[in-house]
């Protein structure tokens, strides 16, 4: 082929760039390689580099001694260019040029052939280099694809986790609506009663205001009526009623406020793991949120909390989600038969620890092995997603902690979440 000539576009054979200043040699090499490859040719290193601006071959076969730019210089330029560095370079040298051959190899040349060579040797070497190059390129593409897929998967997983959270909020909503409904109803009734009391007090105040304090005889007469009214209404009792009703209202609102705050903490999207979180609070909030659901399933939940705070640095929503999942799993393991769950918070050797223990059926060894795999579930389709425990473990990892399980078939299971207590908190504890 003429120097630089490209083969037809639909030719899928690997492509080789041949650089040689000797026209006979160039044509010979091109002819030999042309049996299996598309070949382009250049008359020296400079011309080869110019051609390389427009394409990336699968192999460069270059003579060493050439005017304008030698094969070793071409090799150096190719290996220094990130776009071309992966292209293998095969130097063709005469025996006399062995010094330069070594230099070329030091510059990153991948192979060399000594003149005179057998055509089959040249072809065989070119074949293996081109093949390697192809394979590497395919691998890189495959790798790129894998990386993209992994990114997509991570995104999908994050979405699934968020969806799982929202689903849990949805499930909890019914129980929480009930929990909120009670105190709000109390508060409403109390407020109605308060309005009645206020009306009575208002009537009495109006009667007192209407007294004519300048007319002694009318004052005595009307005053007796007002006194009777006051006695009738038992103002002392009214005042006490008001205080009591006010307490009912404020308790109800407090409870509602706490539930809403717990739910808000739970539903908030990830906030990073550096808030100060008291694990006792997580346990308490989770227990509040599930209380109603558990009661409906005949399951009981006992909290065992230490007096002192167990502070860790974390994301309260995420930690609540772990506890909620563990408690829900325990309740689901009872499968309607009822049972007891204990949530224990403790501080053990630099770790904040939460244990969720149940006296359910336990976990069979075969299930145990796969427990933390994403999408592994033993529950019916539509009931379990199999994401719960894998997500819990991820959250524990993200906090620099661990989630572990012990279980005995027929006796129950115990999940232990350990989160290291931050350095600041340890000092704090030593100081106190
Ligand atoms: P899901 O709850 O959606 O199935 P998880 O990852 O939370 O997904 O749980 C995976 C499996 O682990 C459950 O299907 C169940 O078989 C088992 N499992 C989890 N917790 C318990 C437990 N406390 N007792 C018995 N089995 C459990």
Short mmCIF file of C-alpha atoms and ligand atoms in Angstrom, two decimals:
data_model
loop_
_atom_site.label_atom_id
_atom_site.label_comp_id
_atom_site.label_asym_id
_atom_site.label_seq_id
_atom_site.Cartn_x
_atom_site.Cartn_y
_atom_site.Cartn_z
CA UNK A 1 0.00 0.00 0.00
CA UNK A 2 1.05 3.64 -0.53
CA UNK A 3 2.44 5.34 2.59
CA UNK A 4 -0.36 6.27 4.99
CA UNK A 5 -3.02 4.52 2.94
CA UNK A 6 -5.91 3.27 5.10
CA UNK A 7 -7.84 0.10 4.34
CA UNK A 8 -11.55 0.00 3.66
CA UNK A 9 -13.74 1.08 6.59
CA UNK A 10 -15.59 -2.22 6.85
CA UNK A 11 -12.33 -4.14 7.36
CA UNK A 12 -12.40 -5.27 11.00
CA UNK A 13 -8.89 -6.75 11.04
CA UNK A 14 -6.45 -5.23 13.55
CA UNK A 15 -4.50 -2.30 12.25
CA UNK A 16 -0.71 -1.95 12.16
CA UNK A 17 1.39 1.12 11.49
CA UNK A 18 4.72 0.28 9.81
CA UNK A 19 7.50 2.87 9.87
CA UNK A 20 10.62 2.30 7.76
CA UNK A 21 12.68 4.67 5.65
CA UNK A 22 13.78 1.94 3.25
CA UNK A 23 11.03 1.56 0.62
CA UNK A 24 11.86 -2.09 -0.13
CA UNK A 25 11.91 -3.05 3.50
CA UNK A 26 8.74 -1.05 4.19
CA UNK A 27 6.91 -2.78 1.37
CA UNK A 28 8.15 -6.18 2.40
CA UNK A 29 7.00 -5.73 6.00
CA UNK A 30 3.70 -4.27 4.84
CA UNK A 31 3.25 -7.16 2.43
CA UNK A 32 3.92 -9.82 5.04
CA UNK A 33 1.68 -8.21 7.65
CA UNK A 34 -0.98 -7.36 5.05
CA UNK A 35 -1.99 -11.02 4.96
CA UNK A 36 -3.65 -10.71 8.32
CA UNK A 37 -3.77 -7.03 9.16
CA UNK A 38 -4.74 -3.69 7.84
CA UNK A 39 -1.48 -1.85 7.34
CA UNK A 40 -0.57 1.80 7.13
CA UNK A 41 2.96 2.90 6.42
CA UNK A 42 5.18 5.86 7.25
CA UNK A 43 8.65 6.78 5.98
CA UNK A 44 10.05 7.81 9.35
CA UNK A 45 9.13 8.43 12.97
CA UNK A 46 7.91 11.95 12.31
CA UNK A 47 5.52 10.82 9.56
CA UNK A 48 4.33 7.99 11.80
CA UNK A 49 3.56 10.44 14.63
CA UNK A 50 1.62 12.66 12.21
CA UNK A 51 -0.46 9.67 11.15
CA UNK A 52 -1.03 8.69 14.77
CA UNK A 53 -2.84 11.98 15.35
CA UNK A 54 -5.72 10.58 13.32
CA UNK A 55 -5.90 6.97 14.50
CA UNK A 56 -4.79 4.52 17.18
CA UNK A 57 -3.41 1.28 15.68
CA UNK A 58 -3.25 -2.09 17.41
CA UNK A 59 0.50 -2.31 16.87
CA UNK A 60 3.40 -0.17 15.65
CA UNK A 61 6.24 -1.92 13.82
CA UNK A 62 9.16 0.44 13.38
CA UNK A 63 12.66 0.38 12.03
CA UNK A 64 15.20 1.93 14.42
CA UNK A 65 17.48 4.00 12.23
CA UNK A 66 15.43 6.49 10.24
CA UNK A 67 15.99 10.11 9.16
CA UNK A 68 14.03 12.91 10.92
CA UNK A 69 12.89 10.72 13.80
CA UNK A 70 14.30 7.36 14.79
CA UNK A 71 12.32 4.36 15.95
CA UNK A 72 13.49 4.85 19.55
CA UNK A 73 12.33 8.50 19.50
CA UNK A 74 9.01 7.42 18.03
CA UNK A 75 8.71 4.84 20.80
CA UNK A 76 9.43 7.45 23.47
CA UNK A 77 6.77 9.80 22.00
CA UNK A 78 4.17 7.03 21.79
CA UNK A 79 4.70 5.84 25.37
CA UNK A 80 4.54 9.42 26.67
CA UNK A 81 1.14 10.05 25.09
CA UNK A 82 -1.69 8.70 27.29
CA UNK A 83 -3.84 8.18 24.21
CA UNK A 84 -1.19 5.96 22.56
CA UNK A 85 0.70 4.54 25.53
CA UNK A 86 -1.21 1.26 25.38
CA UNK A 87 -0.23 0.57 21.75
CA UNK A 88 2.54 -2.05 21.61
CA UNK A 89 5.69 -1.01 19.74
CA UNK A 90 7.84 -3.60 17.98
CA UNK A 91 11.27 -2.40 16.88
CA UNK A 92 12.99 -3.93 13.89
CA UNK A 93 16.77 -3.75 14.19
CA UNK A 94 19.81 -5.02 12.39
CA UNK A 95 22.43 -6.83 14.44
CA UNK A 96 24.64 -3.73 14.38
CA UNK A 97 21.96 -1.72 16.13
CA UNK A 98 21.78 -3.80 19.29
CA UNK A 99 22.71 -0.81 21.48
CA UNK A 100 19.71 1.09 20.16
CA UNK A 101 17.55 -1.93 20.57
CA UNK A 102 18.33 -1.93 24.27
CA UNK A 103 17.62 1.79 24.48
CA UNK A 104 14.29 1.19 22.73
CA UNK A 105 13.37 -1.53 25.18
CA UNK A 106 14.25 0.78 28.05
CA UNK A 107 11.95 3.38 26.56
CA UNK A 108 9.08 0.95 26.71
CA UNK A 109 9.24 -0.89 23.38
CA UNK A 110 7.35 -4.12 23.77
CA UNK A 111 9.36 -6.34 21.43
CA UNK A 112 12.03 -6.36 18.81
CA UNK A 113 12.86 -8.40 15.71
CA UNK A 114 16.32 -8.67 14.32
CA UNK A 115 16.94 -8.38 10.62
CA UNK A 116 16.98 -10.58 8.69
CA UNK A 117 13.83 -12.14 10.03
CA UNK A 118 11.65 -14.95 8.81
CA UNK A 119 8.28 -13.68 7.54
CA UNK A 120 6.49 -16.19 9.74
CA UNK A 121 8.33 -14.94 12.82
CA UNK A 122 7.31 -11.35 12.09
CA UNK A 123 3.72 -12.37 11.48
CA UNK A 124 3.56 -14.55 14.58
CA UNK A 125 4.90 -11.84 16.85
CA UNK A 126 2.65 -9.18 15.31
CA UNK A 127 -0.29 -11.52 15.77
CA UNK A 128 0.37 -12.08 19.45
CA UNK A 129 0.86 -8.37 20.16
CA UNK A 130 -2.22 -7.33 18.24
CA UNK A 131 -4.19 -10.05 19.97
CA UNK A 132 -3.00 -8.92 23.40
CA UNK A 133 -3.80 -5.35 22.56
CA UNK A 134 -7.30 -6.28 21.39
CA UNK A 135 -7.90 -8.30 24.51
CA UNK A 136 -6.67 -5.51 26.74
CA UNK A 137 -8.88 -3.02 24.95
CA UNK A 138 -11.90 -5.28 25.28
CA UNK A 139 -11.09 -5.74 28.94
CA UNK A 140 -10.91 -1.99 29.41
CA UNK A 141 -14.26 -1.57 27.69
CA UNK A 142 -15.74 -4.37 29.78
CA UNK A 143 -14.28 -2.74 32.87
CA UNK A 144 -15.80 0.59 31.93
CA UNK A 145 -19.14 -1.12 31.44
CA UNK A 146 -18.81 -2.87 34.79
CA UNK A 147 -17.98 0.40 36.49
CA UNK A 148 -21.01 2.05 34.90
CA UNK A 149 -23.19 -0.87 35.93
CA UNK A 150 -21.82 -0.72 39.46
CA UNK A 151 -22.58 3.00 39.61
CA UNK A 152 -26.12 2.37 38.36
CA UNK A 153 -26.52 -0.44 40.88
CA UNK A 154 -25.35 1.74 43.75
CA UNK A 155 -27.79 4.41 42.70
CA UNK A 156 -30.59 1.87 42.43
CA UNK A 157 -29.65 0.48 45.83
CA UNK A 158 -29.73 3.94 47.39
CA UNK A 159 -33.17 4.46 45.86
CA UNK A 160 -34.32 1.07 47.13
CA UNK A 161 -33.08 1.85 50.61
CA UNK A 162 -34.93 5.16 50.58
CA UNK A 163 -38.03 3.40 49.21
CA UNK A 164 -37.73 0.81 51.99
CA UNK A 165 -37.58 3.61 54.52
CA UNK A 166 -40.63 5.30 53.09
CA UNK A 167 -42.46 1.98 53.02
CA UNK A 168 -41.63 1.53 56.70
CA UNK A 169 -42.95 5.02 57.40
CA UNK A 170 -46.12 4.08 55.54
CA UNK A 171 -46.49 0.88 57.57
CA UNK A 172 -45.92 2.76 60.79
CA UNK A 173 -48.34 5.48 59.84
CA UNK A 174 -51.45 3.51 60.81
CA UNK A 175 -50.12 2.74 64.27
CA UNK A 176 -48.88 6.26 64.73
CA UNK A 177 -52.19 7.74 63.60
CA UNK A 178 -53.77 5.77 66.43
CA UNK A 179 -51.10 6.86 68.88
CA UNK A 180 -51.60 10.47 67.92
CA UNK A 181 -55.35 10.17 67.79
CA UNK A 182 -55.70 9.26 71.47
CA UNK A 183 -53.85 12.17 73.00
CA UNK A 184 -55.37 14.55 70.49
CA UNK A 185 -58.88 13.33 71.41
CA UNK A 186 -58.12 13.71 75.11
CA UNK A 187 -56.84 17.18 74.44
CA UNK A 188 -59.92 18.09 72.38
CA UNK A 189 -62.33 16.88 75.08
CA UNK A 190 -60.31 18.65 77.72
CA UNK A 191 -60.37 21.87 75.76
CA UNK A 192 -64.17 21.62 75.37
CA UNK A 193 -64.52 21.14 79.11
CA UNK A 194 -62.19 24.06 79.64
CA UNK A 195 -64.42 26.26 77.52
CA UNK A 196 -67.38 25.29 79.79
CA UNK A 197 -65.39 26.15 82.91
CA UNK A 198 -64.24 29.42 81.36
CA UNK A 199 -67.89 30.29 80.53
CA UNK A 200 -68.95 29.72 84.14
CA UNK A 201 -66.05 31.80 85.44
CA UNK A 202 -66.90 34.47 82.89
CA UNK A 203 -70.56 34.60 84.09
CA UNK A 204 -69.41 35.02 87.68
CA UNK A 205 -66.92 37.73 86.75
CA UNK A 206 -69.68 39.53 84.78
CA UNK A 207 -72.04 39.36 87.79
CA UNK A 208 -69.32 40.77 90.07
CA UNK A 209 -68.59 43.56 87.60
CA UNK A 210 -72.30 44.43 87.43
CA UNK A 211 -72.54 45.02 91.23
CA UNK A 212 -73.28 48.64 92.18
CA UNK A 213 -70.61 49.32 94.78
CA UNK A 214 -72.04 52.80 95.61
CA UNK A 215 -75.42 51.50 96.70
CA UNK A 216 -74.93 49.68 99.95
CA UNK A 217 -78.41 48.07 100.16
CA UNK A 218 -78.39 46.82 96.55
CA UNK A 219 -74.82 45.60 97.09
CA UNK A 220 -75.94 43.48 100.00
CA UNK A 221 -78.84 42.04 98.05
CA UNK A 222 -77.04 41.46 94.73
CA UNK A 223 -73.88 40.41 96.56
CA UNK A 224 -75.74 37.57 98.24
CA UNK A 225 -76.91 36.35 94.81
CA UNK A 226 -73.37 36.47 93.40
CA UNK A 227 -72.03 34.71 96.49
CA UNK A 228 -74.64 31.98 95.99
CA UNK A 229 -73.61 31.73 92.35
CA UNK A 230 -69.96 31.43 93.33
CA UNK A 231 -70.76 28.75 95.88
CA UNK A 232 -72.94 26.98 93.41
CA UNK A 233 -70.28 26.89 90.80
CA UNK A 234 -67.64 25.78 93.30
CA UNK A 235 -65.03 28.15 91.90
CA UNK A 236 -62.26 26.34 93.78
CA UNK A 237 -63.25 23.16 92.04
CA UNK A 238 -63.42 24.97 88.71
CA UNK A 239 -59.88 26.28 89.15
CA UNK A 240 -58.63 22.80 90.07
CA UNK A 241 -60.49 21.35 87.05
CA UNK A 242 -58.85 23.89 84.80
CA UNK A 243 -55.38 22.98 86.05
CA UNK A 244 -56.11 19.29 85.62
CA UNK A 245 -57.52 19.74 82.12
CA UNK A 246 -54.56 21.90 81.17
CA UNK A 247 -52.27 19.08 82.27
CA UNK A 248 -54.16 16.57 80.13
CA UNK A 249 -53.90 18.87 77.12
CA UNK A 250 -50.23 19.52 77.61
CA UNK A 251 -49.41 15.82 78.17
CA UNK A 252 -51.34 14.89 75.03
CA UNK A 253 -49.58 17.52 73.00
CA UNK A 254 -46.19 16.54 74.42
CA UNK A 255 -46.74 12.97 73.44
CA UNK A 256 -47.91 13.95 69.97
CA UNK A 257 -44.96 16.26 69.63
CA UNK A 258 -42.54 13.46 70.60
CA UNK A 259 -44.11 10.99 68.19
CA UNK A 260 -43.98 13.48 65.34
CA UNK A 261 -40.34 14.30 66.18
CA UNK A 262 -39.46 10.58 66.28
CA UNK A 263 -41.14 10.04 62.97
CA UNK A 264 -39.47 13.06 61.45
CA UNK A 265 -36.05 11.85 62.63
CA UNK A 266 -36.79 8.47 61.19
CA UNK A 267 -38.03 9.65 57.81
CA UNK A 268 -35.36 12.29 57.25
CA UNK A 269 -33.01 11.36 54.42
CA UNK A 270 -29.40 10.52 55.41
CA UNK A 271 -27.71 13.42 57.18
CA UNK A 272 -24.16 12.14 57.53
CA UNK A 273 -22.89 10.37 60.58
CA UNK A 274 -21.63 13.16 62.78
CA UNK A 275 -24.59 14.16 64.91
CA UNK A 276 -24.44 13.33 68.60
CA UNK A 277 -26.92 10.55 69.14
CA UNK A 278 -27.91 8.96 72.43
CA UNK A 279 -28.59 5.32 71.64
CA UNK A 280 -31.12 5.26 74.51
CA UNK A 281 -33.09 7.87 72.57
CA UNK A 282 -32.99 5.70 69.41
CA UNK A 283 -34.28 2.72 71.38
CA UNK A 284 -36.99 4.79 73.04
CA UNK A 285 -38.11 6.43 69.76
CA UNK A 286 -38.20 3.08 67.95
CA UNK A 287 -40.20 1.50 70.75
CA UNK A 288 -42.69 4.38 70.61
CA UNK A 289 -43.08 4.07 66.87
CA UNK A 290 -43.73 0.32 66.88
CA UNK A 291 -45.66 -0.01 70.14
CA UNK A 292 -49.04 -0.06 68.52
CA UNK A 293 -48.03 -2.43 65.70
CA UNK A 294 -46.46 -4.87 68.13
CA UNK A 295 -49.49 -4.87 70.40
CA UNK A 296 -51.63 -5.75 67.37
CA UNK A 297 -49.39 -8.78 66.72
CA UNK A 298 -49.43 -9.99 70.29
CA UNK A 299 -45.74 -9.17 70.71
CA UNK A 300 -44.33 -7.33 73.68
CA UNK A 301 -41.34 -5.07 73.81
CA UNK A 302 -39.26 -4.32 76.89
CA UNK A 303 -36.63 -1.61 77.02
CA UNK A 304 -33.57 -1.97 79.17
CA UNK A 305 -31.76 1.37 79.27
CA UNK A 306 -28.88 2.55 81.44
CA UNK A 307 -29.21 5.79 83.44
CA UNK A 308 -26.32 7.54 81.70
CA UNK A 309 -26.49 8.55 78.05
CA UNK A 310 -24.78 6.29 75.52
CA UNK A 311 -23.59 8.88 73.02
CA UNK A 312 -22.21 8.04 69.61
CA UNK A 313 -21.58 10.16 66.53
CA UNK A 314 -24.12 9.14 63.94
CA UNK A 315 -27.17 9.70 61.78
CA UNK A 316 -30.18 9.37 64.11
CA UNK A 317 -32.56 8.50 61.26
CA UNK A 318 -30.30 5.73 59.99
CA UNK A 319 -29.69 4.29 63.47
CA UNK A 320 -33.43 4.36 64.20
CA UNK A 321 -33.93 2.55 60.93
CA UNK A 322 -31.55 -0.23 62.01
CA UNK A 323 -33.39 -0.69 65.31
CA UNK A 324 -36.77 -0.54 63.67
CA UNK A 325 -35.71 -3.21 61.18
CA UNK A 326 -34.36 -5.49 63.89
CA UNK A 327 -37.49 -5.10 66.00
CA UNK A 328 -39.77 -5.61 63.00
CA UNK A 329 -37.82 -8.73 61.95
CA UNK A 330 -38.14 -10.13 65.47
CA UNK A 331 -41.89 -9.47 65.50
CA UNK A 332 -42.29 -11.00 62.04
CA UNK A 333 -40.35 -14.07 63.14
CA UNK A 334 -43.10 -14.75 65.74
CA UNK A 335 -45.43 -15.11 62.76
CA UNK A 336 -48.51 -14.08 64.73
CA UNK A 337 -47.76 -16.47 67.60
CA UNK A 338 -46.66 -13.64 69.90
CA UNK A 339 -43.42 -13.43 71.82
CA UNK A 340 -41.21 -11.02 73.64
CA UNK A 341 -38.59 -8.69 72.33
CA UNK A 342 -36.02 -6.99 74.49
CA UNK A 343 -34.07 -3.95 73.39
CA UNK A 344 -31.05 -3.38 75.58
CA UNK A 345 -28.71 -0.41 75.36
CA UNK A 346 -25.32 -0.58 77.00
CA UNK A 347 -21.85 0.75 76.89
CA UNK A 348 -19.13 -1.86 76.49
CA UNK A 349 -15.41 -1.15 76.08
CA UNK A 350 -15.55 1.95 73.94
CA UNK A 351 -18.66 0.86 72.06
CA UNK A 352 -22.24 1.97 72.27
CA UNK A 353 -24.18 -1.29 72.03
CA UNK A 354 -27.79 -2.06 71.23
CA UNK A 355 -29.05 -5.64 71.47
CA UNK A 356 -32.36 -6.71 70.03
CA UNK A 357 -33.26 -10.09 71.47
CA UNK A 358 -36.29 -12.21 70.69
CA UNK A 359 -37.57 -15.56 71.91
CA UNK A 360 -38.84 -16.49 68.45
CA UNK A 361 -38.04 -19.55 66.34
CA UNK A 362 -34.36 -18.66 65.78
CA UNK A 363 -32.48 -18.81 62.49
CA UNK A 364 -31.55 -22.04 60.72
CA UNK A 365 -27.84 -22.38 59.78
CA UNK A 366 -28.61 -22.29 56.04
CA UNK A 367 -30.48 -19.00 56.47
CA UNK A 368 -27.78 -17.69 58.79
CA UNK A 369 -25.17 -17.93 56.03
CA UNK A 370 -27.11 -15.68 53.72
CA UNK A 371 -28.75 -13.41 56.27
CA UNK A 372 -26.97 -10.20 55.27
CA UNK A 373 -27.13 -10.75 51.50
CA UNK A 374 -29.17 -8.09 49.73
CA UNK A 375 -32.52 -9.48 48.52
CA UNK A 376 -32.22 -12.63 50.62
CA UNK A 377 -35.54 -13.24 52.31
CA UNK A 378 -37.48 -16.22 53.59
CA UNK A 379 -40.68 -14.21 53.58
CA UNK A 380 -43.42 -14.44 51.00
CA UNK A 381 -43.20 -12.24 47.92
CA UNK A 382 -44.61 -8.85 48.78
CA UNK A 383 -43.85 -9.29 52.49
CA UNK A 384 -40.08 -9.12 52.60
CA UNK A 385 -37.64 -7.38 50.28
CA UNK A 386 -34.58 -8.99 51.81
CA UNK A 387 -32.97 -5.57 51.97
CA UNK A 388 -33.43 -4.94 55.67
CA UNK A 389 -30.39 -6.64 57.16
CA UNK A 390 -28.01 -5.80 54.32
CA UNK A 391 -29.03 -2.18 54.76
CA UNK A 392 -28.61 -2.41 58.55
CA UNK A 393 -25.11 -3.80 58.13
CA UNK A 394 -24.25 -1.03 55.67
CA UNK A 395 -25.43 1.57 58.15
CA UNK A 396 -23.38 -0.06 60.93
CA UNK A 397 -20.31 -0.07 58.63
CA UNK A 398 -20.86 3.56 57.69
CA UNK A 399 -20.71 4.37 61.42
CA UNK A 400 -17.45 2.44 61.79
CA UNK A 401 -19.40 -0.17 63.72
CA UNK A 402 -20.66 -3.73 63.35
CA UNK A 403 -23.86 -5.68 63.25
CA UNK A 404 -23.64 -9.24 64.53
CA UNK A 405 -26.08 -12.03 65.14
CA UNK A 406 -26.36 -15.03 67.38
CA UNK A 407 -29.22 -17.43 67.16
CA UNK A 408 -30.34 -20.79 68.36
CA UNK A 409 -33.08 -22.63 66.57
CA UNK A 410 -36.11 -22.97 68.80
CA UNK A 411 -34.83 -20.44 71.34
CA UNK A 412 -34.54 -17.11 69.59
CA UNK A 413 -32.12 -14.66 68.09
CA UNK A 414 -30.04 -11.76 69.26
CA UNK A 415 -28.79 -9.01 66.95
CA UNK A 416 -26.05 -6.78 68.33
CA UNK A 417 -25.27 -3.36 66.92
CA UNK A 418 -21.95 -1.88 68.05
CA UNK A 419 -20.99 1.70 67.30
CA UNK A 420 -17.67 3.02 68.58
CA UNK A 421 -18.09 5.92 70.98
CA UNK A 422 -16.32 8.99 69.57
CA UNK A 423 -13.02 10.08 71.20
CA UNK A 424 -14.63 13.26 72.53
CA UNK A 425 -17.30 11.27 74.34
CA UNK A 426 -14.81 8.96 75.98
CA UNK A 427 -12.90 11.93 77.41
CA UNK A 428 -16.18 13.36 78.54
CA UNK A 429 -16.99 10.21 80.40
CA UNK A 430 -13.61 10.07 82.08
CA UNK A 431 -14.02 13.70 83.10
CA UNK A 432 -17.36 13.05 84.76
P1 LIG B 1 -36.73 -9.29 55.03
O1 LIG B 1 -37.16 -8.93 56.43
O2 LIG B 1 -37.31 -8.40 54.00
O3 LIG B 1 -36.89 -10.74 54.70
P2 LIG B 1 -34.07 -8.95 56.05
O4 LIG B 1 -32.76 -8.72 55.37
O5 LIG B 1 -34.44 -7.97 57.11
O6 LIG B 1 -35.16 -9.02 54.93
O7 LIG B 1 -34.07 -10.39 56.70
C1 LIG B 1 -33.65 -11.51 55.96
C2 LIG B 1 -34.13 -12.79 56.56
O8 LIG B 1 -33.52 -13.01 57.82
C3 LIG B 1 -35.60 -12.84 56.87
O9 LIG B 1 -36.35 -13.18 55.73
C4 LIG B 1 -35.67 -13.92 57.96
O10 LIG B 1 -35.68 -15.20 57.41
C5 LIG B 1 -34.34 -13.79 58.68
N1 LIG B 1 -34.46 -13.10 59.97
C6 LIG B 1 -34.13 -11.82 60.25
N2 LIG B 1 -34.32 -11.52 61.55
C7 LIG B 1 -34.79 -12.64 62.13
C8 LIG B 1 -35.16 -12.99 63.47
N3 LIG B 1 -35.13 -12.10 64.48
N4 LIG B 1 -35.59 -14.26 63.69
C9 LIG B 1 -35.63 -15.16 62.69
N5 LIG B 1 -35.27 -14.90 61.42
C10 LIG B 1 -34.86 -13.64 61.12
#
